[in-house]
mmCIF file of N, CA and C in Angstrom:
data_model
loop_
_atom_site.group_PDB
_atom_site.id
_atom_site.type_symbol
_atom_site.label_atom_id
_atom_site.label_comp_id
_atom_site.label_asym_id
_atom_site.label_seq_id
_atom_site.Cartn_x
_atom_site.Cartn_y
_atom_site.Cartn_z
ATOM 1 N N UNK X 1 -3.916 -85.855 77.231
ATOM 2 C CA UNK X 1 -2.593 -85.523 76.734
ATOM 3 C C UNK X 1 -2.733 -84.756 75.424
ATOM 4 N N UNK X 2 -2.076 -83.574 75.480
ATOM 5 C CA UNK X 2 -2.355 -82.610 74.066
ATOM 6 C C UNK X 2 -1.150 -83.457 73.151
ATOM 7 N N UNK X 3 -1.414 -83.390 72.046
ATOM 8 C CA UNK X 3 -0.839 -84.746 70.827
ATOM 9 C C UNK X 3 0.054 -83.673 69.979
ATOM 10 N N UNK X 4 -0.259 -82.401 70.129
ATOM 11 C CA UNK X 4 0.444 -81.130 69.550
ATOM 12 C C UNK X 4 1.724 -80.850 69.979
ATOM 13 N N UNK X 5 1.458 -80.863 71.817
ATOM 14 C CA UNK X 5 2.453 -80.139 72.506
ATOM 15 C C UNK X 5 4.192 -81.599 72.550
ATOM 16 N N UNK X 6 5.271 -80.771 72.682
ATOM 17 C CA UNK X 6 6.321 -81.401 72.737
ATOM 18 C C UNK X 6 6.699 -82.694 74.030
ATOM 19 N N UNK X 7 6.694 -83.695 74.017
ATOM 20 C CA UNK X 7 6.727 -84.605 74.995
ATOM 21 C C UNK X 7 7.890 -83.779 75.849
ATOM 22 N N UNK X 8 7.309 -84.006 77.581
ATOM 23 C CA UNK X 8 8.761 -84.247 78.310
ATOM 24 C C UNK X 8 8.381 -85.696 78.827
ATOM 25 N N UNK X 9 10.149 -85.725 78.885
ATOM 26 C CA UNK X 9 10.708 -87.057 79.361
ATOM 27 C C UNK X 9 11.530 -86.885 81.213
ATOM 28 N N UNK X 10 11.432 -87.334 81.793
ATOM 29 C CA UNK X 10 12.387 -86.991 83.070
ATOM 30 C C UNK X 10 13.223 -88.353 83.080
ATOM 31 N N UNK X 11 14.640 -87.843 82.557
ATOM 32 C CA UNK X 11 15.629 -89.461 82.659
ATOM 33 C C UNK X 11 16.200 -89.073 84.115
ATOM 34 N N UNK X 12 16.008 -90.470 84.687
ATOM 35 C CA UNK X 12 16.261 -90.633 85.898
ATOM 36 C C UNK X 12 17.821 -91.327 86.133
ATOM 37 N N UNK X 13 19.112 -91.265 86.380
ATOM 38 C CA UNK X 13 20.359 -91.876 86.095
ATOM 39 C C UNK X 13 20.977 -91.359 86.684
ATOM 40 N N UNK X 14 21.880 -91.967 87.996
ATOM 41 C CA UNK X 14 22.988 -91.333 88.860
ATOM 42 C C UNK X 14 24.398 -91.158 87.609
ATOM 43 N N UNK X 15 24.344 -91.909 86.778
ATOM 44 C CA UNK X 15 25.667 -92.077 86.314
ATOM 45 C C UNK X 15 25.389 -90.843 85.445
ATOM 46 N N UNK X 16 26.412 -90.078 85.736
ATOM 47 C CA UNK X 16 25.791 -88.569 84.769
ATOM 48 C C UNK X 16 26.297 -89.066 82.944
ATOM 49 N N UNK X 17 27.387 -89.267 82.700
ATOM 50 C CA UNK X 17 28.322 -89.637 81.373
ATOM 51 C C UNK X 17 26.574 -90.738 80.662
ATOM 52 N N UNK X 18 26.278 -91.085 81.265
ATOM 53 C CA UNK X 18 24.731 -91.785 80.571
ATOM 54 C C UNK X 18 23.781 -91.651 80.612
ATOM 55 N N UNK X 19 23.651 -90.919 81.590
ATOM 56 C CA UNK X 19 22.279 -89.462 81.689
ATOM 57 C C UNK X 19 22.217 -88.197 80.409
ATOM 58 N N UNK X 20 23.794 -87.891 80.459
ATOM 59 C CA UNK X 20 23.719 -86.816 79.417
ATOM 60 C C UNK X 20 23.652 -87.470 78.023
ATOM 61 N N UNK X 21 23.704 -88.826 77.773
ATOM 62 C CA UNK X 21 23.619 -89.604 76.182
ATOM 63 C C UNK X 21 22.768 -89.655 76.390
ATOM 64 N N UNK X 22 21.717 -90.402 77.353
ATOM 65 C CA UNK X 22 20.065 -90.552 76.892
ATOM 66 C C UNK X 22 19.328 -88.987 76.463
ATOM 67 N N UNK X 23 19.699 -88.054 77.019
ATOM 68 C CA UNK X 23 19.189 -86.817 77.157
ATOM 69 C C UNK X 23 19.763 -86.382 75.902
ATOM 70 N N UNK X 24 20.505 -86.271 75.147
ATOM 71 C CA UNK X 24 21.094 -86.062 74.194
ATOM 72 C C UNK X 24 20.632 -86.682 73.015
ATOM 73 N N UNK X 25 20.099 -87.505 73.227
ATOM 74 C CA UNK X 25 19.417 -88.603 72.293
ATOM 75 C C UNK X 25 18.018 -88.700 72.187
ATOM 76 N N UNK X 26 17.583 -88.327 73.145
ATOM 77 C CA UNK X 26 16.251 -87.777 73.709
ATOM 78 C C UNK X 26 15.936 -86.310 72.753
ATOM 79 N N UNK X 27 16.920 -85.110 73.335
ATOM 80 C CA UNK X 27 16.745 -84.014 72.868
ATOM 81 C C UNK X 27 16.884 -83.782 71.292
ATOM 82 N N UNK X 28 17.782 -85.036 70.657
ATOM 83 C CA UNK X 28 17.771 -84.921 69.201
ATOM 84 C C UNK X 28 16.732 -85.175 68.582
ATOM 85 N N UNK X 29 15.911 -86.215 69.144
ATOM 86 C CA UNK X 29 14.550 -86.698 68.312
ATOM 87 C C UNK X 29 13.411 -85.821 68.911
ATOM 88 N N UNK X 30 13.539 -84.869 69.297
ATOM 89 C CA UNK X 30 12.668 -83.913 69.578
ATOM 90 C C UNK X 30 11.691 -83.856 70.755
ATOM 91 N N UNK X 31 12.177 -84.366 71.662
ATOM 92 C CA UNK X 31 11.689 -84.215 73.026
ATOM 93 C C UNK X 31 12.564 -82.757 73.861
ATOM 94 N N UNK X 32 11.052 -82.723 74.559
ATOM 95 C CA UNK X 32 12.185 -81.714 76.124
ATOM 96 C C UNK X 32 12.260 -82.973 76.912
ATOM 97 N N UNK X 33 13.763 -82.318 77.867
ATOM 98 C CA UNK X 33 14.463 -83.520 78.422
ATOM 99 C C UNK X 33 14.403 -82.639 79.636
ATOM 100 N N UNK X 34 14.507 -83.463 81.323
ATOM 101 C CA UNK X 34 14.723 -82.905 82.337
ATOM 102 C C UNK X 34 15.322 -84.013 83.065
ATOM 103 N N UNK X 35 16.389 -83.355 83.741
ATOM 104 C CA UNK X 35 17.219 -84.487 84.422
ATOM 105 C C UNK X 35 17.257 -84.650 86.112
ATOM 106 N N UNK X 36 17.874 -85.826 86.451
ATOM 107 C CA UNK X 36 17.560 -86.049 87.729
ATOM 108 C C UNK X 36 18.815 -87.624 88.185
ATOM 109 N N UNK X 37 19.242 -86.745 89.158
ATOM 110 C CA UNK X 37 20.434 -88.055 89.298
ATOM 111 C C UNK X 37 20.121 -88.539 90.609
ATOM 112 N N UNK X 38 18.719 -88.675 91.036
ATOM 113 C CA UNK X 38 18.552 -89.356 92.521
ATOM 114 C C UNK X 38 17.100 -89.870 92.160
ATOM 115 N N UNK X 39 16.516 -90.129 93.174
ATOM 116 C CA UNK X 39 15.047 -90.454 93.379
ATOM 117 C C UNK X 39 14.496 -89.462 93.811
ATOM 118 N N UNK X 40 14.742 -88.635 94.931
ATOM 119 C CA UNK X 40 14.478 -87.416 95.460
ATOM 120 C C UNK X 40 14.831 -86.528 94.615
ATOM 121 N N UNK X 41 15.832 -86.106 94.144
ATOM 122 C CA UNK X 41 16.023 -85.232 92.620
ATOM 123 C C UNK X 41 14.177 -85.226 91.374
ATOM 124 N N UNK X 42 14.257 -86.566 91.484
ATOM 125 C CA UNK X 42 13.116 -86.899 90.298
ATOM 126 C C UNK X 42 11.637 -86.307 90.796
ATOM 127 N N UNK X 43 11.647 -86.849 92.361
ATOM 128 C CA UNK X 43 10.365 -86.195 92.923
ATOM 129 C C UNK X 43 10.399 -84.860 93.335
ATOM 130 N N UNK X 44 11.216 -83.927 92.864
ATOM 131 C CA UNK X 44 11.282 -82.660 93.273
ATOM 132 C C UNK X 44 10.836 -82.359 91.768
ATOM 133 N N UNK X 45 11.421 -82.983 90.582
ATOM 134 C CA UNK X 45 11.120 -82.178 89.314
ATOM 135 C C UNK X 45 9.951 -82.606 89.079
ATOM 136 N N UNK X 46 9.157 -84.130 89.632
ATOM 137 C CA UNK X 46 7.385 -84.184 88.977
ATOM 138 C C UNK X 46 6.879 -83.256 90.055
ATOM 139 N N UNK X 47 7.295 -82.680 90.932
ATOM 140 C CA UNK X 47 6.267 -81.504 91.549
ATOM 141 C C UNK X 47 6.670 -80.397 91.174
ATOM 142 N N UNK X 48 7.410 -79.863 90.458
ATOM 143 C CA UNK X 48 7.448 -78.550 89.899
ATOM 144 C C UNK X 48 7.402 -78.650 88.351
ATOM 145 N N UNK X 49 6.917 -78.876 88.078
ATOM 146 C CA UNK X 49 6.521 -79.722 86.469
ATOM 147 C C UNK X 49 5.577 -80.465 86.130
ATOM 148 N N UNK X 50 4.152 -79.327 85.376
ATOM 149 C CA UNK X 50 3.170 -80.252 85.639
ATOM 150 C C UNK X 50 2.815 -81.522 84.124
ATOM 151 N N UNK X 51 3.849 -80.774 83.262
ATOM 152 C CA UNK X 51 3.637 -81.680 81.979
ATOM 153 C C UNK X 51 4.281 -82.587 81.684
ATOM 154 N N UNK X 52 4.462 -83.675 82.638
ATOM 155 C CA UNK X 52 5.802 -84.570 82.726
ATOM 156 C C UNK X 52 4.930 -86.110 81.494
ATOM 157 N N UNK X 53 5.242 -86.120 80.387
ATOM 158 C CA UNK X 53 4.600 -87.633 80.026
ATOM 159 C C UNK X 53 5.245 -89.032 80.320
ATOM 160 N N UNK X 54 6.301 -88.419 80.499
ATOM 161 C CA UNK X 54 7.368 -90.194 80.751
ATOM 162 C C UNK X 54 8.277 -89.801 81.856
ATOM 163 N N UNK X 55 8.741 -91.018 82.587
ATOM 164 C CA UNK X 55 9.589 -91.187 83.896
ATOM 165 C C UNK X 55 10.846 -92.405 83.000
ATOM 166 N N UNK X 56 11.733 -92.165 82.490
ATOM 167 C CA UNK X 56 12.908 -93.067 82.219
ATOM 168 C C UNK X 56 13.907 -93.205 83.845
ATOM 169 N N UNK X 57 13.678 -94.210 84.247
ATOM 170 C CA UNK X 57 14.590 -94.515 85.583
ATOM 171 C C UNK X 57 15.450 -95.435 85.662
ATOM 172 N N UNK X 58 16.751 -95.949 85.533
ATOM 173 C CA UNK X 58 17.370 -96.679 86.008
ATOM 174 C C UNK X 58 17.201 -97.428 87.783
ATOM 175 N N UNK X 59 17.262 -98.615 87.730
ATOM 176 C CA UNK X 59 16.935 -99.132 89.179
ATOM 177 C C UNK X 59 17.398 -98.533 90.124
ATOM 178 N N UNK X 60 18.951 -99.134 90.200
ATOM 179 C CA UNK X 60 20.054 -98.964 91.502
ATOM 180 C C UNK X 60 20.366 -97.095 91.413
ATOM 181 N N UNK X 61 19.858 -96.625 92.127
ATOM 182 C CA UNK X 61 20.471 -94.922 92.373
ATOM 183 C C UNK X 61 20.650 -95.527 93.684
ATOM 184 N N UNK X 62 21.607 -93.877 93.950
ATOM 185 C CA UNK X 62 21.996 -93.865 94.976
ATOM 186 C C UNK X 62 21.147 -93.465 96.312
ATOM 187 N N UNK X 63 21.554 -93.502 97.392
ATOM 188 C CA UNK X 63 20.389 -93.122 98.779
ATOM 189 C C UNK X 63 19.128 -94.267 99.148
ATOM 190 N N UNK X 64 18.523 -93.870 99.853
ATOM 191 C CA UNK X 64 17.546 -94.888 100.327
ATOM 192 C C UNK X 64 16.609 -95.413 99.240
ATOM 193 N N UNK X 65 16.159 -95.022 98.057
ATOM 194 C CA UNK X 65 15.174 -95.186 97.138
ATOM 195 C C UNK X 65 15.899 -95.316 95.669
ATOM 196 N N UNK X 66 15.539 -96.365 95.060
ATOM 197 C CA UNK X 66 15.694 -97.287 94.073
ATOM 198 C C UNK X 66 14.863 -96.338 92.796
ATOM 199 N N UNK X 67 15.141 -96.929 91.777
ATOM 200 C CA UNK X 67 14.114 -96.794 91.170
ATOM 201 C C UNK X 67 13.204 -97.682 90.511
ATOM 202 N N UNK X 68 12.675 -98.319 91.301
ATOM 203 C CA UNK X 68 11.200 -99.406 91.487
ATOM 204 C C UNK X 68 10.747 -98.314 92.905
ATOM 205 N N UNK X 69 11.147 -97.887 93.762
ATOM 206 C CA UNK X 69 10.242 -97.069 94.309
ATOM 207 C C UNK X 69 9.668 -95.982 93.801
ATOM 208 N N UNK X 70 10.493 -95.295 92.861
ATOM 209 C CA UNK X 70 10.016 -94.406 91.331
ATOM 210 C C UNK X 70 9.076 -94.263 91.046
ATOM 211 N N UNK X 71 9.032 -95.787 90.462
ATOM 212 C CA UNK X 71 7.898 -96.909 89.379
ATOM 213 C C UNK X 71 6.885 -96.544 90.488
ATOM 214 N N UNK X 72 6.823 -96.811 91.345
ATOM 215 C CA UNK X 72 5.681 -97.259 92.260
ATOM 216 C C UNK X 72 5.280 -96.211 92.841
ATOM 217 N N UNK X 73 5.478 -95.008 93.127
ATOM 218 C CA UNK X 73 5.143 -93.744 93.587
ATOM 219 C C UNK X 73 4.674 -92.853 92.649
ATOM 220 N N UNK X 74 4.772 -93.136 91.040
ATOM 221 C CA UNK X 74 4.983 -92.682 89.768
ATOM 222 C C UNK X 74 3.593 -93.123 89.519
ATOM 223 N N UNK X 75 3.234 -94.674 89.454
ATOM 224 C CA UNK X 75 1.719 -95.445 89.392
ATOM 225 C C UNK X 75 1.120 -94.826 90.206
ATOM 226 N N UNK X 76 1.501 -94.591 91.424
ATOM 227 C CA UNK X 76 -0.014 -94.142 92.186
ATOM 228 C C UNK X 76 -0.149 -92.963 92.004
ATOM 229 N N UNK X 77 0.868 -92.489 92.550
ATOM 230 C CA UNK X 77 0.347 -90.452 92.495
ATOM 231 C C UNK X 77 0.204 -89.826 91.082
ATOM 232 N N UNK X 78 1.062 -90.462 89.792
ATOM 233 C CA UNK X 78 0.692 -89.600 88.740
ATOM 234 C C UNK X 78 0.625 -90.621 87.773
ATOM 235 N N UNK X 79 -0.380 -91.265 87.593
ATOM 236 C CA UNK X 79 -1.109 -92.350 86.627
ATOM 237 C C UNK X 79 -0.905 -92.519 85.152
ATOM 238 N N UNK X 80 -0.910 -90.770 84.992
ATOM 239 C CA UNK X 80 -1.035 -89.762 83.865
ATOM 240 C C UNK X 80 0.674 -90.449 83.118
ATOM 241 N N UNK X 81 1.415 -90.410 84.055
ATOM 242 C CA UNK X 81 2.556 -90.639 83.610
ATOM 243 C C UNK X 81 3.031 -91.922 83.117
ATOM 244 N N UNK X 82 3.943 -92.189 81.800
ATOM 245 C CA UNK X 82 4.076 -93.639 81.485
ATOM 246 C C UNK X 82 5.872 -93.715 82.223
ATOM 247 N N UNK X 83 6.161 -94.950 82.571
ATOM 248 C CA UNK X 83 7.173 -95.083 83.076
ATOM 249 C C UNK X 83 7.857 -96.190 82.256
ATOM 250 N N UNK X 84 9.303 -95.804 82.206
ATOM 251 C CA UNK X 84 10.030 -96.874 81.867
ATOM 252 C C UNK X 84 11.201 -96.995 82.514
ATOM 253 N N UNK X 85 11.453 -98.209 82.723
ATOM 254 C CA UNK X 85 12.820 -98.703 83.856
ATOM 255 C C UNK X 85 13.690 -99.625 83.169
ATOM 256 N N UNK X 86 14.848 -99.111 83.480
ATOM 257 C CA UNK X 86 15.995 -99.331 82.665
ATOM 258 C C UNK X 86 16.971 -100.266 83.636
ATOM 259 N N UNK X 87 17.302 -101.478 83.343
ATOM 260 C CA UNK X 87 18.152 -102.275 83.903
ATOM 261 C C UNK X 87 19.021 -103.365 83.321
ATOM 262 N N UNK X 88 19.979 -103.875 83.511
ATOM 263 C CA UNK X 88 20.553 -105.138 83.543
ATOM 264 C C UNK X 88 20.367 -106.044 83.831
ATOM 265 N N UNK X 89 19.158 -105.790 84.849
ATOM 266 C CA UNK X 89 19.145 -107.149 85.820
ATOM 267 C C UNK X 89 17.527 -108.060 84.830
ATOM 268 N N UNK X 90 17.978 -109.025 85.157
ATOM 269 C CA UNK X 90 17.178 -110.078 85.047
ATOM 270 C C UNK X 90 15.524 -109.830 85.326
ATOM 271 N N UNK X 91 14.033 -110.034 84.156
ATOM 272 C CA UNK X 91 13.095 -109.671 85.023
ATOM 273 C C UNK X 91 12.709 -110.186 86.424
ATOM 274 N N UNK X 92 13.783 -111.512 86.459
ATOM 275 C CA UNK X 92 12.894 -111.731 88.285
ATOM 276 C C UNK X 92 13.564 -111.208 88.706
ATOM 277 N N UNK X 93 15.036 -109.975 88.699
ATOM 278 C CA UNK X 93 15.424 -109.226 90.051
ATOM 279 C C UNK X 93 14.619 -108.295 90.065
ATOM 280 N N UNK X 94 12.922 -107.921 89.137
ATOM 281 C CA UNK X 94 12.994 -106.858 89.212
ATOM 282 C C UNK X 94 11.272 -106.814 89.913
ATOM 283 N N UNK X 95 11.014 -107.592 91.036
ATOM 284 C CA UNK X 95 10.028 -107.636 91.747
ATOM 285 C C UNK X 95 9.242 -106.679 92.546
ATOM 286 N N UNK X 96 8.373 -106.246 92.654
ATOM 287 C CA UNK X 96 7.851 -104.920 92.969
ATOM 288 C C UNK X 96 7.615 -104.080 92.061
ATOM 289 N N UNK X 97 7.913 -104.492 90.639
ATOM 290 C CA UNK X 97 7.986 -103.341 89.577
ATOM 291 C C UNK X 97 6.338 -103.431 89.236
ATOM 292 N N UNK X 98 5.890 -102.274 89.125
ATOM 293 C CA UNK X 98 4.211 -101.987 89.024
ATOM 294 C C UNK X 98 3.657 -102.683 87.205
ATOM 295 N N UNK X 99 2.941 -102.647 87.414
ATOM 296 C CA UNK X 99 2.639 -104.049 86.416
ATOM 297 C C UNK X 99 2.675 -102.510 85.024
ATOM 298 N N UNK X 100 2.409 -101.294 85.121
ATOM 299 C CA UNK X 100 1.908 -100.387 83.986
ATOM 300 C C UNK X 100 3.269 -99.853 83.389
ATOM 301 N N UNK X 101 4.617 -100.488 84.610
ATOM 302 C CA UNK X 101 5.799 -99.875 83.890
ATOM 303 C C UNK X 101 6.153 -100.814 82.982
ATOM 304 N N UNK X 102 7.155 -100.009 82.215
ATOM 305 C CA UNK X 102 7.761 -101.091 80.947
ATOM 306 C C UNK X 102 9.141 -101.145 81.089
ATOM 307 N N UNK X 103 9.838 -102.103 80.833
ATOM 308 C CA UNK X 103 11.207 -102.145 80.507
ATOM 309 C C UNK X 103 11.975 -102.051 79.265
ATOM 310 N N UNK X 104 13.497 -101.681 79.918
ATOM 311 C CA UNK X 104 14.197 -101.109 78.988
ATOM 312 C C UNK X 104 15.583 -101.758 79.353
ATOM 313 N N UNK X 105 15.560 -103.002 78.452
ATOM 314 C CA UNK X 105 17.262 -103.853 79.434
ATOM 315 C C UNK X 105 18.376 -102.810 78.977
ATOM 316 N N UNK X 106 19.362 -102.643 79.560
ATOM 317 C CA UNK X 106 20.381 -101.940 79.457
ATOM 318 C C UNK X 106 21.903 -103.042 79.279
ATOM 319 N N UNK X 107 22.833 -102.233 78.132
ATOM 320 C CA UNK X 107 22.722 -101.028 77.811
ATOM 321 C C UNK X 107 21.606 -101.664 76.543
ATOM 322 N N UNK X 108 21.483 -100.536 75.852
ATOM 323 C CA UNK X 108 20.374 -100.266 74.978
ATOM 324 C C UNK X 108 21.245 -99.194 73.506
ATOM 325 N N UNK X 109 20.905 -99.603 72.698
ATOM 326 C CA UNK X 109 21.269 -98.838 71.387
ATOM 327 C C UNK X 109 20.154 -97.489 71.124
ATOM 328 N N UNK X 110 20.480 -96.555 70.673
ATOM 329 C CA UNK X 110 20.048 -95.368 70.348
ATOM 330 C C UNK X 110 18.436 -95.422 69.923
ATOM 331 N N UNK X 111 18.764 -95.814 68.972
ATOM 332 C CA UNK X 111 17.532 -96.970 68.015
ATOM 333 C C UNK X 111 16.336 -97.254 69.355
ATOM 334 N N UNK X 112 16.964 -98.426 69.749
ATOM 335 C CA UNK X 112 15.911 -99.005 70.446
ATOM 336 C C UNK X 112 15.575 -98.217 71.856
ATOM 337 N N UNK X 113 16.247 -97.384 72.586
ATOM 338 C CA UNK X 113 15.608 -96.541 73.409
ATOM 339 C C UNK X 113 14.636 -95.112 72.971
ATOM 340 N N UNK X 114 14.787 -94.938 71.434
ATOM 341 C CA UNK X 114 13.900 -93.887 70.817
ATOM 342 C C UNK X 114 12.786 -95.097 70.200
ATOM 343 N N UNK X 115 12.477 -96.450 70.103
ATOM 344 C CA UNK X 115 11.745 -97.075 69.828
ATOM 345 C C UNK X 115 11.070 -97.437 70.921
ATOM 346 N N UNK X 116 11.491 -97.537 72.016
ATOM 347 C CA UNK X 116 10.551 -98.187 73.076
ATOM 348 C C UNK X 116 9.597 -96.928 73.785
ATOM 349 N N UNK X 117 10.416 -95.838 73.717
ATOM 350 C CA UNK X 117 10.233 -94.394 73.661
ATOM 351 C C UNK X 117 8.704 -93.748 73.306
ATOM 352 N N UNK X 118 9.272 -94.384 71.902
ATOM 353 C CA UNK X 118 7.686 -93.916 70.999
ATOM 354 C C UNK X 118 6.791 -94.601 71.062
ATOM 355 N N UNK X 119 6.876 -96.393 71.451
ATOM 356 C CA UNK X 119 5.645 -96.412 71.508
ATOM 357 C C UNK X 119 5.415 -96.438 72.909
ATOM 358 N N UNK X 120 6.060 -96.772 74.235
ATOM 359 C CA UNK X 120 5.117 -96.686 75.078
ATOM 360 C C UNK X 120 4.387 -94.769 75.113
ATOM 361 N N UNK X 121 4.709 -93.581 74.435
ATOM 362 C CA UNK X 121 4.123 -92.707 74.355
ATOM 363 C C UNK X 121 3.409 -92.654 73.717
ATOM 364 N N UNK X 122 3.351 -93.753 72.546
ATOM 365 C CA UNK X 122 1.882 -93.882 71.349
ATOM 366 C C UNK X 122 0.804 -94.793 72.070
ATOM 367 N N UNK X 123 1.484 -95.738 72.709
ATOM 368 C CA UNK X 123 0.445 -96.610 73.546
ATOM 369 C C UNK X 123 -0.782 -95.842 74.863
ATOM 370 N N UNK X 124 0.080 -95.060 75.596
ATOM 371 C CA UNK X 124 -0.597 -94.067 76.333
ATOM 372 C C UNK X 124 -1.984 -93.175 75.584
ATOM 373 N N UNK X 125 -1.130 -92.849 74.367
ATOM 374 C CA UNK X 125 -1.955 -91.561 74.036
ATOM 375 C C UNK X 125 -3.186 -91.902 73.470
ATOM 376 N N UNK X 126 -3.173 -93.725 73.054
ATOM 377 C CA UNK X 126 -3.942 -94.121 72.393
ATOM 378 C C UNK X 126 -4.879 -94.713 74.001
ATOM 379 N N UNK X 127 -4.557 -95.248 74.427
ATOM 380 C CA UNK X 127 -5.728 -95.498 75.742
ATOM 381 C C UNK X 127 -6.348 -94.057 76.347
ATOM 382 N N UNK X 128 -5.716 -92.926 76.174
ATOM 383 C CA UNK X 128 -6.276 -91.794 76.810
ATOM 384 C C UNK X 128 -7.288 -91.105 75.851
ATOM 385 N N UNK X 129 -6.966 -91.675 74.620
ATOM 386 C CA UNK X 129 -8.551 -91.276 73.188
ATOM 387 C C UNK X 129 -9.479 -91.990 73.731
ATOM 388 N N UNK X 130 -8.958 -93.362 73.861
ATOM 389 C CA UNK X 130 -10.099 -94.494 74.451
ATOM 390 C C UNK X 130 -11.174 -94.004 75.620
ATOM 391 N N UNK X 131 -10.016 -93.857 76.712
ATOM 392 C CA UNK X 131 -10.748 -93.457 77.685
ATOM 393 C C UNK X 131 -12.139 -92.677 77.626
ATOM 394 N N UNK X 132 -11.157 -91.143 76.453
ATOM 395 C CA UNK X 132 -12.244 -89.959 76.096
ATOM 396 C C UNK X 132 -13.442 -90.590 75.493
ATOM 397 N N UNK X 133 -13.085 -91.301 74.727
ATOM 398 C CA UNK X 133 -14.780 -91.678 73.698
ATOM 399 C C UNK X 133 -15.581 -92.635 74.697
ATOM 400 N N UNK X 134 -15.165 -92.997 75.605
ATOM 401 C CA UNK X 134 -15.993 -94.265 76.318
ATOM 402 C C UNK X 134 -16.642 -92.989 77.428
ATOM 403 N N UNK X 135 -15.984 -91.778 77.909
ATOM 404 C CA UNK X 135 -16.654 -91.558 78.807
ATOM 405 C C UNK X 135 -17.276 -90.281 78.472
ATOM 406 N N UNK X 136 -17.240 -89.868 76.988
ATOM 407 C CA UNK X 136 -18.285 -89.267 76.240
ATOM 408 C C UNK X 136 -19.949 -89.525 76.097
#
């Protein structure tokens, strides 16, 4: 992960009126933001977008796929990527969730979604130095 270049974020949220505040809130603290109001929406933008660092997903979207199928298609195919999932629900409704994603209970204050923000992107960047010096 280049530590120079500008994070993107892909917020994942059918409800647009709270898609465009995270993104807005996102874009103020100096991220690029890319949006996506489905599951299939989201997997169309990590394949045409190869610098994606974070997946922000809300669970319940609409259509056949959730977002814990996100989470879990997100872990395997792009590793690279840190994920965070955004819910209401309780952690035991949230079973199947891949052990590398993090949560984000909702709703959430400004504050604390640009805090959980930064570090699971400081936490990443710091295991991917790790990685480098161990396999130096």
């Amino acid at each position: 992960m280049d530590s120079f270049r500008q994070k993107t974020i892909l917020v994942v949220e059918d409800e647009a009126l709270i898609r465009f505040t995270i993104a807005d809130t996102l874009e103020d603290a100096g991220y690029v933001v890319l949006e996506a109001g489905t599951v299939l929406e989201a997997v169309g933008k990590l394949g045409q977008h190869e610098h994606i660092d974070l997946v922000l997903t809300d669970i319940d979207m609409p259509g056949g796929l959730n977002g814990i199928d996100l989470a879990k298609m997100v872990a395997e195919c792009a590793p690279k990527i840190s994920i965070i999932v955004s819910s209401a629900r309780s952690h035991r409704d949230l079973a199947g969730l891949p052990d590398v994603a993090h949560r984000l209970a909702k709703p959430c204050t400004a504050a604390s979604l640009l805090s959980t923000v930064g570090s699971v992107l400081k936490a990443k960047e710091r295991a991917t130095r790790q990685a480098q010096r161990q396999s130096a």
